[in-house]
Amino acid sequence: MNVSDLTLTELRTALRQGEISSVAATEAMLDRIVAEDNELQSYLTITDEMALEQAKAADERLAKGEQTPLLGVPVAVKDIICTRGVPTTAGSKILEGFVPPYDAFVVERLKAAGAVILGKTNTDEFAMGSSTENSAYVTTRNPWDHERVPGGSSGGSAAAVAAGLAYAALGTDTGGSVRQPASFCGLVGLRPTYGRISRWGVVAFASTLDQVGTFGRTVADTTALFQAIAGYDPNDSTSLNVPVPDFEAALTGDIKGLRVGVPKEYFIEGIDAEVETAVRTAIAKMEELGAEIVEISLPHTSYALPVYYLIAPAEASANLARYDGIRFGPRITGSDMIDSVKKTRALFGSEVKRRIMLGTYALSAGYYDEYYGRALKVRTLLKQDFQKAFEKVDVIATPTSPTTAFKIGENADDPLAMYLQDIFTLSVNLSASCGLSVPCGFDSKGLPIGLQLIGNALKEATILNAAFAYEQAVKS
């Protein structure tokens, strides 16, 4: 048995039955990271000593018969999520060397569930990007083709799981940054409802859009990780104080009578023909399983991209104002305080600077109502589109991305082309819905294609079960 090839749920069963130890599984993962990650560059920090200590403690608990949800399972954490005593850089030089004195809520939950944390994964700087090429440190490569990107901004987490360098991983999704890399890397990636998972301890990009999400090799893996970290957090004013269902028990595979909406606006000119064929074939498979396919319209979809790229940069410009070299990270000394702040902020990368400038302009006097205020109004229309659609259907099915993984550097000099990679995922964040990407085939180059399933707020169990039913059908 090759331990590192097991799924999370398979490993969990083996651990509970005493067929393998957490130390053995952790050592296998660390050995694989050493062997393969110099090429992939999925991790920024490997916490090998801490991981082995956690694995040893997990084995002791397993020997006593304990069965917490992730006891002994090695996972990875995106390097935008604070980890006590471990560097958290957000992929930026402006946070180089920052070591948080506390754990983010989701890391606390991981530890409480017994997970073993292997390390921190690469990310586009401050989660701003769709390829993980914007990291200030390294460019992560797609395990399916090392000349291609893994997607972003959570590309490090996606690549690590896809390459068998972690059993599952945490990412964040502001405009598609879990679902798009999941699609590019052949994984299941979940973006829960805004507020379902606490953002406390997560370095902020756009506060009304950011959400922690989960990566797994299977729907069951993704669900298990999600189950462990979901819940109310009084430290986060946007955290939803609602019950957390048993998401794992909801994976019945029965979708008879499920109403699946197919929006005409998501099958547009410019979408790769192989992507469209694979997604429509997947939808047909769901119909074979008993789902009812309903054509719907989301009429304001074309506005999602410009709305997102006004709201997200505006919120980023406010959130990133705190990085001045005084409170976090390195400080470059200048002739006076203002000069020091200027020189320190020069550490921001080009994409971050671009978004700060755009956001500051949109919020400036004389332009606030014309740009940011109008974007907020159109965001309301987008949300109303989804609310009306969910009166008719239970799930909305679309492509996750218009293409498969593109080559490293292909869109580097064309920000608009890069932004268009998120055209099918942005609306979920703007409407506070939930969504996931599940693999639905490959193109002629052997690159994975993702099917996106979107659910109404707090309906994660519905989309997870729909994805599970499809996954099991195509496996059998």
Tab-separated table of C-alpha atoms in Angstrom:
chain	number	residue	atom	x	y	z
A	1	MET	CA	0.000	0.000	0.000
A	2	ASN	CA	1.435	3.386	-1.077
A	3	VAL	CA	0.344	5.501	1.853
A	4	SER	CA	0.621	8.864	0.104
A	5	ASP	CA	-1.754	7.719	-2.651
A	6	LEU	CA	-4.629	7.116	-0.218
A	7	THR	CA	-7.505	9.557	-0.076
A	8	LEU	CA	-8.139	11.411	3.175
A	9	THR	CA	-11.106	9.238	4.058
A	10	GLU	CA	-9.186	6.047	3.225
A	11	LEU	CA	-6.304	7.167	5.428
A	12	ARG	CA	-8.675	8.107	8.252
A	13	THR	CA	-10.163	4.609	8.186
A	14	ALA	CA	-6.715	2.985	8.111
A	15	LEU	CA	-5.593	5.101	11.070
A	16	ARG	CA	-8.645	4.223	13.128
A	17	GLN	CA	-8.245	0.536	12.377
A	18	GLY	CA	-4.577	0.606	13.327
A	19	GLU	CA	-3.399	-0.422	9.850
A	20	ILE	CA	-0.999	2.513	9.677
A	21	SER	CA	0.346	5.141	12.051
A	22	SER	CA	0.075	8.892	11.655
A	23	VAL	CA	3.864	9.134	11.974
A	24	ALA	CA	4.278	6.740	9.028
A	25	ALA	CA	1.771	8.683	6.910
A	26	THR	CA	3.394	11.994	7.825
A	27	GLU	CA	6.888	10.717	7.072
A	28	ALA	CA	5.683	9.404	3.712
A	29	MET	CA	4.259	12.826	2.876
A	30	LEU	CA	7.393	14.671	3.990
A	31	ASP	CA	9.587	12.307	1.952
A	32	ARG	CA	7.424	12.911	-1.103
A	33	ILE	CA	7.599	16.674	-0.575
A	34	VAL	CA	11.401	16.510	-0.467
A	35	ALA	CA	11.458	14.387	-3.628
A	36	GLU	CA	8.986	16.384	-5.727
A	37	ASP	CA	8.394	19.900	-4.441
A	38	ASN	CA	11.653	21.419	-5.639
A	39	GLU	CA	10.072	21.178	-9.085
A	40	LEU	CA	6.457	21.973	-8.192
A	41	GLN	CA	7.115	24.711	-5.609
A	42	SER	CA	3.748	24.184	-3.926
A	43	TYR	CA	5.012	24.917	-0.389
A	44	LEU	CA	6.609	28.072	0.954
A	45	THR	CA	7.270	26.630	4.414
A	46	ILE	CA	7.499	22.982	5.466
A	47	THR	CA	6.856	22.427	9.169
A	48	ASP	CA	8.408	18.981	9.375
A	49	GLU	CA	9.362	18.999	13.064
A	50	MET	CA	5.985	20.316	14.155
A	51	ALA	CA	4.193	17.854	11.878
A	52	LEU	CA	6.042	14.861	13.310
A	53	GLU	CA	5.314	16.026	16.857
A	54	GLN	CA	1.613	16.366	15.995
A	55	ALA	CA	1.647	12.938	14.318
A	56	LYS	CA	3.232	11.318	17.370
A	57	ALA	CA	0.613	12.910	19.627
A	58	ALA	CA	-2.127	11.734	17.246
A	59	ASP	CA	-0.855	8.144	17.419
A	60	GLU	CA	-0.966	8.277	21.203
A	61	ARG	CA	-4.571	9.493	21.064
A	62	LEU	CA	-5.503	6.857	18.482
A	63	ALA	CA	-4.042	4.180	20.726
A	64	LYS	CA	-6.428	5.317	23.452
A	65	GLY	CA	-9.391	4.931	21.092
A	66	GLU	CA	-9.993	8.606	20.349
A	67	GLN	CA	-11.652	9.403	17.015
A	68	THR	CA	-11.694	13.129	16.340
A	69	PRO	CA	-12.608	14.025	12.721
A	70	LEU	CA	-9.087	14.392	11.263
A	71	LEU	CA	-6.997	12.666	13.915
A	72	GLY	CA	-3.573	11.946	12.450
A	73	VAL	CA	-4.344	13.187	8.917
A	74	PRO	CA	-1.599	15.372	7.316
A	75	VAL	CA	-2.956	18.523	5.610
A	76	ALA	CA	-1.606	21.798	4.239
A	77	VAL	CA	-2.613	25.417	4.877
A	78	LYS	CA	-2.492	28.334	2.440
A	79	ASP	CA	0.096	30.897	3.476
A	80	ILE	CA	-2.490	33.620	3.931
A	81	ILE	CA	-3.900	31.930	7.044
A	82	CYS	CA	-2.171	32.715	10.345
A	83	THR	CA	-0.355	29.895	12.103
A	84	ARG	CA	1.127	30.445	15.547
A	85	GLY	CA	4.909	30.219	15.477
A	86	VAL	CA	5.043	29.587	11.714
A	87	PRO	CA	5.784	32.318	9.122
A	88	THR	CA	2.741	33.727	7.327
A	89	THR	CA	3.707	35.833	4.317
A	90	ALA	CA	0.547	36.031	2.168
A	91	GLY	CA	2.983	35.493	-0.708
A	92	SER	CA	4.359	39.009	-0.205
A	93	LYS	CA	7.758	40.462	0.594
A	94	ILE	CA	6.018	43.037	2.769
A	95	LEU	CA	5.177	40.260	5.243
A	96	GLU	CA	8.454	38.380	4.912
A	97	GLY	CA	9.476	37.059	8.313
A	98	PHE	CA	6.109	37.743	9.977
A	99	VAL	CA	5.411	35.034	12.546
A	100	PRO	CA	1.894	35.267	14.032
A	101	PRO	CA	1.543	34.873	17.810
A	102	TYR	CA	-1.825	33.138	17.342
A	103	ASP	CA	-3.652	30.626	15.160
A	104	ALA	CA	-6.477	31.553	12.812
A	105	PHE	CA	-9.864	30.101	13.775
A	106	VAL	CA	-9.621	27.478	11.032
A	107	VAL	CA	-6.174	26.385	12.220
A	108	GLU	CA	-7.511	26.088	15.771
A	109	ARG	CA	-10.267	23.877	14.354
A	110	LEU	CA	-7.763	21.751	12.431
A	111	LYS	CA	-5.708	21.191	15.559
A	112	ALA	CA	-8.796	20.415	17.625
A	113	ALA	CA	-9.793	17.852	14.977
A	114	GLY	CA	-6.374	16.232	15.311
A	115	ALA	CA	-4.961	17.184	11.915
A	116	VAL	CA	-1.222	17.205	11.244
A	117	ILE	CA	-0.081	20.426	9.551
A	118	LEU	CA	2.629	19.771	6.959
A	119	GLY	CA	3.313	23.386	6.039
A	120	LYS	CA	2.194	26.598	4.354
A	121	THR	CA	1.431	26.658	0.629
A	122	ASN	CA	2.248	29.218	-2.021
A	123	THR	CA	-0.252	31.889	-3.035
A	124	ASP	CA	-0.596	34.865	-5.312
A	125	GLU	CA	0.442	37.905	-3.284
A	126	PHE	CA	-2.409	38.776	-0.892
A	127	ALA	CA	-4.516	36.286	-2.904
A	128	MET	CA	-4.579	38.659	-5.884
A	129	GLY	CA	-4.306	36.536	-9.002
A	130	SER	CA	-5.572	33.542	-10.930
A	131	SER	CA	-2.359	31.615	-11.528
A	132	THR	CA	-0.041	31.785	-8.471
A	133	GLU	CA	2.447	33.576	-10.739
A	134	ASN	CA	2.024	36.707	-8.601
A	135	SER	CA	3.708	35.183	-5.552
A	136	ALA	CA	6.738	37.225	-4.511
A	137	TYR	CA	8.665	34.012	-3.842
A	138	VAL	CA	8.153	31.216	-6.391
A	139	THR	CA	5.869	30.186	-9.248
A	140	THR	CA	3.971	26.992	-8.510
A	141	ARG	CA	3.621	24.470	-11.354
A	142	ASN	CA	0.640	22.334	-12.261
A	143	PRO	CA	1.269	18.642	-11.416
A	144	TRP	CA	-0.520	17.596	-14.639
A	145	ASP	CA	1.858	19.660	-16.808
A	146	HIS	CA	4.793	21.473	-15.241
A	147	GLU	CA	4.753	24.107	-17.977
A	148	ARG	CA	1.290	25.235	-16.910
A	149	VAL	CA	-0.128	27.141	-13.964
A	150	PRO	CA	-2.094	25.406	-11.182
A	151	GLY	CA	-4.569	28.283	-11.052
A	152	GLY	CA	-4.803	30.796	-8.259
A	153	SER	CA	-4.636	32.327	-5.893
A	154	SER	CA	-4.701	29.047	-3.935
A	155	GLY	CA	-2.525	27.297	-6.506
A	156	GLY	CA	-0.024	26.068	-3.933
A	157	SER	CA	-2.694	24.202	-1.978
A	158	ALA	CA	-4.224	22.759	-5.152
A	159	ALA	CA	-0.872	21.599	-6.525
A	160	ALA	CA	0.111	20.017	-3.203
A	161	VAL	CA	-3.066	17.932	-2.997
A	162	ALA	CA	-3.054	17.013	-6.697
A	163	ALA	CA	0.581	15.874	-6.504
A	164	GLY	CA	-0.002	13.779	-3.396
A	165	LEU	CA	1.968	16.152	-1.145
A	166	ALA	CA	-0.974	16.573	1.253
A	167	TYR	CA	-4.203	14.640	1.797
A	168	ALA	CA	-6.224	17.857	1.728
A	169	ALA	CA	-5.604	21.582	2.059
A	170	LEU	CA	-7.132	24.895	3.007
A	171	GLY	CA	-7.347	27.750	0.533
A	172	THR	CA	-9.241	31.014	0.290
A	173	ASP	CA	-11.732	32.050	-2.373
A	174	THR	CA	-12.412	35.732	-3.062
A	175	GLY	CA	-13.465	35.444	-6.695
A	176	GLY	CA	-12.872	31.797	-7.510
A	177	SER	CA	-9.478	31.131	-5.943
A	178	VAL	CA	-10.422	27.664	-4.665
A	179	ARG	CA	-12.729	26.519	-7.457
A	180	GLN	CA	-10.564	27.589	-10.424
A	181	PRO	CA	-7.353	25.891	-9.190
A	182	ALA	CA	-9.429	22.840	-8.264
A	183	SER	CA	-10.607	22.749	-11.879
A	184	PHE	CA	-7.082	23.198	-13.256
A	185	CYS	CA	-5.633	20.489	-10.981
A	186	GLY	CA	-8.402	17.888	-11.138
A	187	LEU	CA	-9.595	18.291	-7.541
A	188	VAL	CA	-12.809	18.953	-5.649
A	189	GLY	CA	-12.710	22.515	-4.304
A	190	LEU	CA	-15.456	24.001	-2.121
A	191	ARG	CA	-16.219	27.683	-1.545
A	192	PRO	CA	-18.792	27.701	1.305
A	193	THR	CA	-21.382	30.368	1.996
A	194	TYR	CA	-19.900	33.669	3.177
A	195	GLY	CA	-19.762	33.486	6.967
A	196	ARG	CA	-20.033	29.688	7.211
A	197	ILE	CA	-16.304	29.556	8.084
A	198	SER	CA	-14.659	32.249	10.207
A	199	ARG	CA	-12.192	34.624	8.551
A	200	TRP	CA	-10.556	35.466	11.880
A	201	GLY	CA	-6.802	35.159	11.426
A	202	VAL	CA	-6.992	35.192	7.617
A	203	VAL	CA	-5.006	38.010	5.991
A	204	ALA	CA	-7.686	40.196	4.402
A	205	PHE	CA	-7.963	40.963	0.697
A	206	ALA	CA	-11.621	41.941	0.142
A	207	SER	CA	-13.588	41.582	3.357
A	208	THR	CA	-17.073	41.094	1.881
A	209	LEU	CA	-15.843	38.484	-0.608
A	210	ASP	CA	-13.106	36.468	1.141
A	211	GLN	CA	-13.986	32.962	2.334
A	212	VAL	CA	-11.872	30.020	3.454
A	213	GLY	CA	-12.419	26.939	1.292
A	214	THR	CA	-11.264	23.332	1.118
A	215	PHE	CA	-9.453	21.104	-1.390
A	216	GLY	CA	-9.654	17.324	-1.551
A	217	ARG	CA	-9.017	14.542	-4.031
A	218	THR	CA	-12.645	13.421	-3.682
A	219	VAL	CA	-15.948	14.942	-2.633
A	220	ALA	CA	-15.798	12.957	0.612
A	221	ASP	CA	-12.302	14.305	1.372
A	222	THR	CA	-13.348	17.895	0.748
A	223	THR	CA	-16.458	17.415	2.860
A	224	ALA	CA	-14.521	15.919	5.780
A	225	LEU	CA	-12.166	18.897	5.903
A	226	PHE	CA	-15.057	21.348	5.576
A	227	GLN	CA	-16.968	19.581	8.351
A	228	ALA	CA	-14.027	20.022	10.711
A	229	ILE	CA	-13.617	23.793	10.260
A	230	ALA	CA	-17.173	25.074	9.757
A	231	GLY	CA	-18.849	26.850	12.634
A	232	TYR	CA	-19.593	30.074	14.466
A	233	ASP	CA	-16.792	32.273	15.772
A	234	PRO	CA	-17.611	35.213	18.084
A	235	ASN	CA	-14.280	36.832	17.128
A	236	ASP	CA	-15.570	37.338	13.563
A	237	SER	CA	-18.479	39.762	13.239
A	238	THR	CA	-19.385	38.266	9.845
A	239	SER	CA	-19.474	34.683	11.159
A	240	LEU	CA	-22.927	33.099	10.891
A	241	ASN	CA	-24.355	31.787	14.158
A	242	VAL	CA	-26.243	28.918	12.556
A	243	PRO	CA	-26.210	25.144	13.148
A	244	VAL	CA	-23.613	23.088	11.280
A	245	PRO	CA	-25.297	20.061	9.662
A	246	ASP	CA	-23.659	16.665	9.326
A	247	PHE	CA	-22.312	17.254	5.827
A	248	GLU	CA	-20.643	13.851	5.631
A	249	ALA	CA	-23.921	12.080	6.395
A	250	ALA	CA	-25.586	14.119	3.632
A	251	LEU	CA	-23.469	12.360	0.970
A	252	THR	CA	-26.158	9.834	0.023
A	253	GLY	CA	-25.622	9.952	-3.735
A	254	ASP	CA	-29.359	10.216	-4.332
A	255	ILE	CA	-30.261	13.181	-6.550
A	256	LYS	CA	-33.592	11.961	-7.937
A	257	GLY	CA	-35.830	14.987	-8.363
A	258	LEU	CA	-33.002	17.474	-7.866
A	259	ARG	CA	-33.647	20.529	-10.032
A	260	VAL	CA	-30.454	21.538	-11.836
A	261	GLY	CA	-30.444	24.941	-13.517
A	262	VAL	CA	-28.286	25.571	-16.580
A	263	PRO	CA	-27.823	29.322	-17.216
A	264	LYS	CA	-27.510	30.253	-20.875
A	265	GLU	CA	-25.201	33.158	-19.986
A	266	TYR	CA	-22.446	30.735	-18.893
A	267	PHE	CA	-22.106	29.023	-22.263
A	268	ILE	CA	-20.728	31.963	-24.159
A	269	GLU	CA	-18.478	32.749	-27.079
A	270	GLY	CA	-14.874	32.265	-26.047
A	271	ILE	CA	-15.404	29.177	-23.904
A	272	ASP	CA	-13.163	26.298	-24.965
A	273	ALA	CA	-15.217	23.808	-27.005
A	274	GLU	CA	-13.794	20.827	-25.100
A	275	VAL	CA	-14.713	22.445	-21.792
A	276	GLU	CA	-18.284	23.048	-22.937
A	277	THR	CA	-18.642	19.483	-24.228
A	278	ALA	CA	-17.337	17.970	-20.974
A	279	VAL	CA	-19.602	20.134	-18.818
A	280	ARG	CA	-22.712	19.430	-20.904
A	281	THR	CA	-21.887	15.706	-20.790
A	282	ALA	CA	-21.642	15.925	-16.992
A	283	ILE	CA	-25.011	17.672	-16.805
A	284	ALA	CA	-26.508	14.927	-18.984
A	285	LYS	CA	-25.079	12.346	-16.565
A	286	MET	CA	-26.833	14.099	-13.680
A	287	GLU	CA	-30.067	13.871	-15.662
A	288	GLU	CA	-29.484	10.121	-16.057
A	289	LEU	CA	-29.193	9.937	-12.264
A	290	GLY	CA	-32.677	11.385	-11.876
A	291	ALA	CA	-32.067	15.117	-11.771
A	292	GLU	CA	-34.371	17.494	-13.638
A	293	ILE	CA	-32.503	19.859	-15.976
A	294	VAL	CA	-33.979	23.356	-16.219
A	295	GLU	CA	-32.736	26.139	-18.495
A	296	ILE	CA	-32.512	29.379	-16.538
A	297	SER	CA	-31.267	32.919	-17.038
A	298	LEU	CA	-28.981	35.019	-14.854
A	299	PRO	CA	-29.394	38.226	-16.854
A	300	HIS	CA	-26.845	40.421	-15.095
A	301	THR	CA	-23.976	37.917	-15.413
A	302	SER	CA	-22.079	40.096	-17.898
A	303	TYR	CA	-21.695	42.763	-15.204
A	304	ALA	CA	-20.056	40.436	-12.665
A	305	LEU	CA	-16.506	40.991	-13.903
A	306	PRO	CA	-16.509	44.824	-13.832
A	307	VAL	CA	-18.448	44.868	-10.553
A	308	TYR	CA	-15.945	42.516	-8.924
A	309	TYR	CA	-12.972	44.510	-10.172
A	310	LEU	CA	-14.363	47.664	-8.603
A	311	ILE	CA	-15.500	46.228	-5.268
A	312	ALA	CA	-12.551	43.898	-4.607
A	313	PRO	CA	-9.800	46.484	-5.311
A	314	ALA	CA	-11.699	49.106	-3.290
A	315	GLU	CA	-11.806	46.798	-0.283
A	316	ALA	CA	-8.179	45.804	-0.880
A	317	SER	CA	-7.033	49.419	-0.883
A	318	ALA	CA	-8.575	49.849	2.569
A	319	ASN	CA	-7.278	46.553	3.950
A	320	LEU	CA	-3.725	46.946	2.681
A	321	ALA	CA	-3.324	50.445	4.080
A	322	ARG	CA	-2.153	48.827	7.340
A	323	TYR	CA	1.099	47.611	5.752
A	324	ASP	CA	3.461	50.451	6.472
A	325	GLY	CA	6.526	48.710	7.925
A	326	ILE	CA	5.609	49.688	11.474
A	327	ARG	CA	3.303	46.897	12.618
A	328	PHE	CA	4.043	43.888	10.402
A	329	GLY	CA	6.952	42.528	8.428
A	330	PRO	CA	10.157	44.302	7.379
A	331	ARG	CA	10.722	48.033	7.559
A	332	ILE	CA	12.958	49.882	5.137
A	333	THR	CA	14.482	52.936	6.809
A	334	GLY	CA	14.205	56.212	4.941
A	335	SER	CA	15.116	59.821	5.590
A	336	ASP	CA	11.940	60.305	7.654
A	337	MET	CA	8.771	58.380	8.555
A	338	ILE	CA	6.963	59.176	5.297
A	339	ASP	CA	9.995	58.127	3.253
A	340	SER	CA	10.221	54.902	5.277
A	341	VAL	CA	6.580	54.082	4.568
A	342	LYS	CA	7.044	54.801	0.851
A	343	LYS	CA	10.102	52.585	0.593
A	344	THR	CA	8.462	49.796	2.572
A	345	ARG	CA	5.307	49.857	0.445
A	346	ALA	CA	7.479	49.567	-2.649
A	347	LEU	CA	7.787	45.917	-1.584
A	348	PHE	CA	4.259	45.319	-2.899
A	349	GLY	CA	4.224	43.465	-6.222
A	350	SER	CA	2.885	44.940	-9.458
A	351	GLU	CA	-0.540	43.252	-9.315
A	352	VAL	CA	-1.124	44.397	-5.731
A	353	LYS	CA	-0.087	47.948	-6.639
A	354	ARG	CA	-2.427	47.853	-9.637
A	355	ARG	CA	-5.398	46.873	-7.490
A	356	ILE	CA	-4.592	49.353	-4.729
A	357	MET	CA	-4.459	52.167	-7.276
A	358	LEU	CA	-7.689	51.078	-8.947
A	359	GLY	CA	-9.467	50.699	-5.609
A	360	THR	CA	-8.238	54.004	-4.226
A	361	TYR	CA	-9.385	55.768	-7.387
A	362	ALA	CA	-12.829	54.148	-7.191
A	363	LEU	CA	-13.204	55.332	-3.584
A	364	SER	CA	-11.869	58.839	-4.137
A	365	ALA	CA	-13.967	61.972	-3.783
A	366	GLY	CA	-15.902	62.675	-6.956
A	367	TYR	CA	-15.750	59.089	-8.180
A	368	TYR	CA	-17.200	57.079	-5.266
A	369	ASP	CA	-20.813	57.294	-6.438
A	370	GLU	CA	-19.943	56.922	-10.101
A	371	TYR	CA	-17.897	53.748	-9.652
A	372	TYR	CA	-17.987	52.048	-6.239
A	373	GLY	CA	-21.530	53.103	-5.347
A	374	ARG	CA	-22.865	51.969	-8.728
A	375	ALA	CA	-21.007	48.657	-8.440
A	376	LEU	CA	-22.727	47.988	-5.110
A	377	LYS	CA	-26.118	48.549	-6.738
A	378	VAL	CA	-25.363	46.149	-9.585
A	379	ARG	CA	-24.096	43.623	-7.025
A	380	THR	CA	-27.592	43.698	-5.545
A	381	LEU	CA	-29.038	42.922	-8.979
A	382	LEU	CA	-26.660	39.972	-9.355
A	383	LYS	CA	-27.737	38.650	-5.972
A	384	GLN	CA	-31.402	39.020	-6.943
A	385	ASP	CA	-30.724	36.996	-10.119
A	386	PHE	CA	-29.563	34.082	-7.989
A	387	GLN	CA	-32.404	34.426	-5.509
A	388	LYS	CA	-34.946	34.232	-8.335
A	389	ALA	CA	-33.136	31.280	-9.896
A	390	PHE	CA	-33.139	29.355	-6.624
A	391	GLU	CA	-36.913	29.682	-6.473
A	392	LYS	CA	-36.980	27.406	-9.539
A	393	VAL	CA	-33.922	25.163	-9.046
A	394	ASP	CA	-31.882	23.573	-6.258
A	395	VAL	CA	-28.473	23.681	-7.930
A	396	ILE	CA	-26.951	25.663	-10.799
A	397	ALA	CA	-24.465	23.858	-13.079
A	398	THR	CA	-21.838	25.731	-15.112
A	399	PRO	CA	-18.252	25.402	-16.260
A	400	THR	CA	-15.783	26.348	-13.523
A	401	SER	CA	-13.385	28.032	-15.932
A	402	PRO	CA	-13.682	28.876	-19.650
A	403	THR	CA	-10.415	27.019	-20.366
A	404	THR	CA	-8.142	24.385	-18.928
A	405	ALA	CA	-4.814	25.357	-17.314
A	406	PHE	CA	-2.867	27.832	-19.414
A	407	LYS	CA	0.897	28.000	-19.804
A	408	ILE	CA	3.080	29.839	-17.304
A	409	GLY	CA	3.611	33.385	-18.600
A	410	GLU	CA	0.849	33.131	-21.203
A	411	ASN	CA	-1.310	35.855	-19.613
A	412	ALA	CA	1.372	37.559	-17.529
A	413	ASP	CA	1.394	40.752	-19.602
A	414	ASP	CA	-2.367	40.913	-20.119
A	415	PRO	CA	-4.200	41.603	-16.835
A	416	LEU	CA	-7.612	41.567	-18.524
A	417	ALA	CA	-7.042	38.110	-20.005
A	418	MET	CA	-6.019	36.934	-16.525
A	419	TYR	CA	-9.110	38.479	-14.922
A	420	LEU	CA	-11.347	36.716	-17.464
A	421	GLN	CA	-10.218	33.355	-16.053
A	422	ASP	CA	-12.594	33.981	-13.129
A	423	ILE	CA	-15.584	35.007	-15.219
A	424	PHE	CA	-17.695	31.970	-14.196
A	425	THR	CA	-16.798	32.007	-10.495
A	426	LEU	CA	-17.063	35.677	-9.499
A	427	SER	CA	-20.862	35.781	-9.217
A	428	VAL	CA	-20.876	33.202	-6.412
A	429	ASN	CA	-18.815	35.513	-4.209
A	430	LEU	CA	-20.766	38.610	-5.166
A	431	SER	CA	-24.097	36.895	-4.409
A	432	ALA	CA	-22.943	35.207	-1.150
A	433	SER	CA	-23.921	31.803	-2.552
A	434	CYS	CA	-21.847	28.629	-2.187
A	435	GLY	CA	-20.113	26.742	-4.958
A	436	LEU	CA	-17.741	23.920	-5.738
A	437	SER	CA	-15.768	22.493	-8.619
A	438	VAL	CA	-15.724	18.759	-9.305
A	439	PRO	CA	-13.652	17.082	-12.052
A	440	CYS	CA	-15.723	16.194	-15.137
A	441	GLY	CA	-13.182	15.005	-17.684
A	442	PHE	CA	-10.067	15.999	-19.610
A	443	ASP	CA	-9.283	17.922	-22.764
A	444	SER	CA	-7.245	16.551	-25.674
A	445	LYS	CA	-4.026	17.620	-23.924
A	446	GLY	CA	-4.897	15.503	-20.881
A	447	LEU	CA	-5.670	18.540	-18.702
A	448	PRO	CA	-8.523	18.389	-16.151
A	449	ILE	CA	-11.866	20.137	-16.680
A	450	GLY	CA	-14.101	21.261	-13.827
A	451	LEU	CA	-17.887	21.315	-13.424
A	452	GLN	CA	-19.094	24.090	-11.132
A	453	LEU	CA	-22.147	23.449	-8.951
A	454	ILE	CA	-23.645	26.507	-7.256
A	455	GLY	CA	-26.055	26.384	-4.335
A	456	ASN	CA	-28.161	28.876	-2.426
A	457	ALA	CA	-26.784	30.305	0.809
A	458	LEU	CA	-26.137	27.607	3.449
A	459	LYS	CA	-26.988	24.813	0.987
A	460	GLU	CA	-23.519	23.263	0.932
A	461	ALA	CA	-25.008	19.843	1.707
A	462	THR	CA	-27.045	20.009	-1.509
A	463	ILE	CA	-24.148	20.804	-3.838
A	464	LEU	CA	-21.816	18.382	-2.076
A	465	ASN	CA	-24.293	15.538	-2.475
A	466	ALA	CA	-24.920	16.448	-6.128
A	467	ALA	CA	-21.169	16.386	-6.759
A	468	PHE	CA	-20.851	13.106	-4.841
A	469	ALA	CA	-23.593	11.476	-6.910
A	470	TYR	CA	-21.916	12.544	-10.161
A	471	GLU	CA	-18.464	11.505	-8.938
A	472	GLN	CA	-19.626	8.030	-7.928
A	473	ALA	CA	-21.521	7.566	-11.197
A	474	VAL	CA	-18.533	8.325	-13.404
A	475	LYS	CA	-16.191	6.219	-11.246
A	476	SER	CA	-18.337	3.122	-11.465
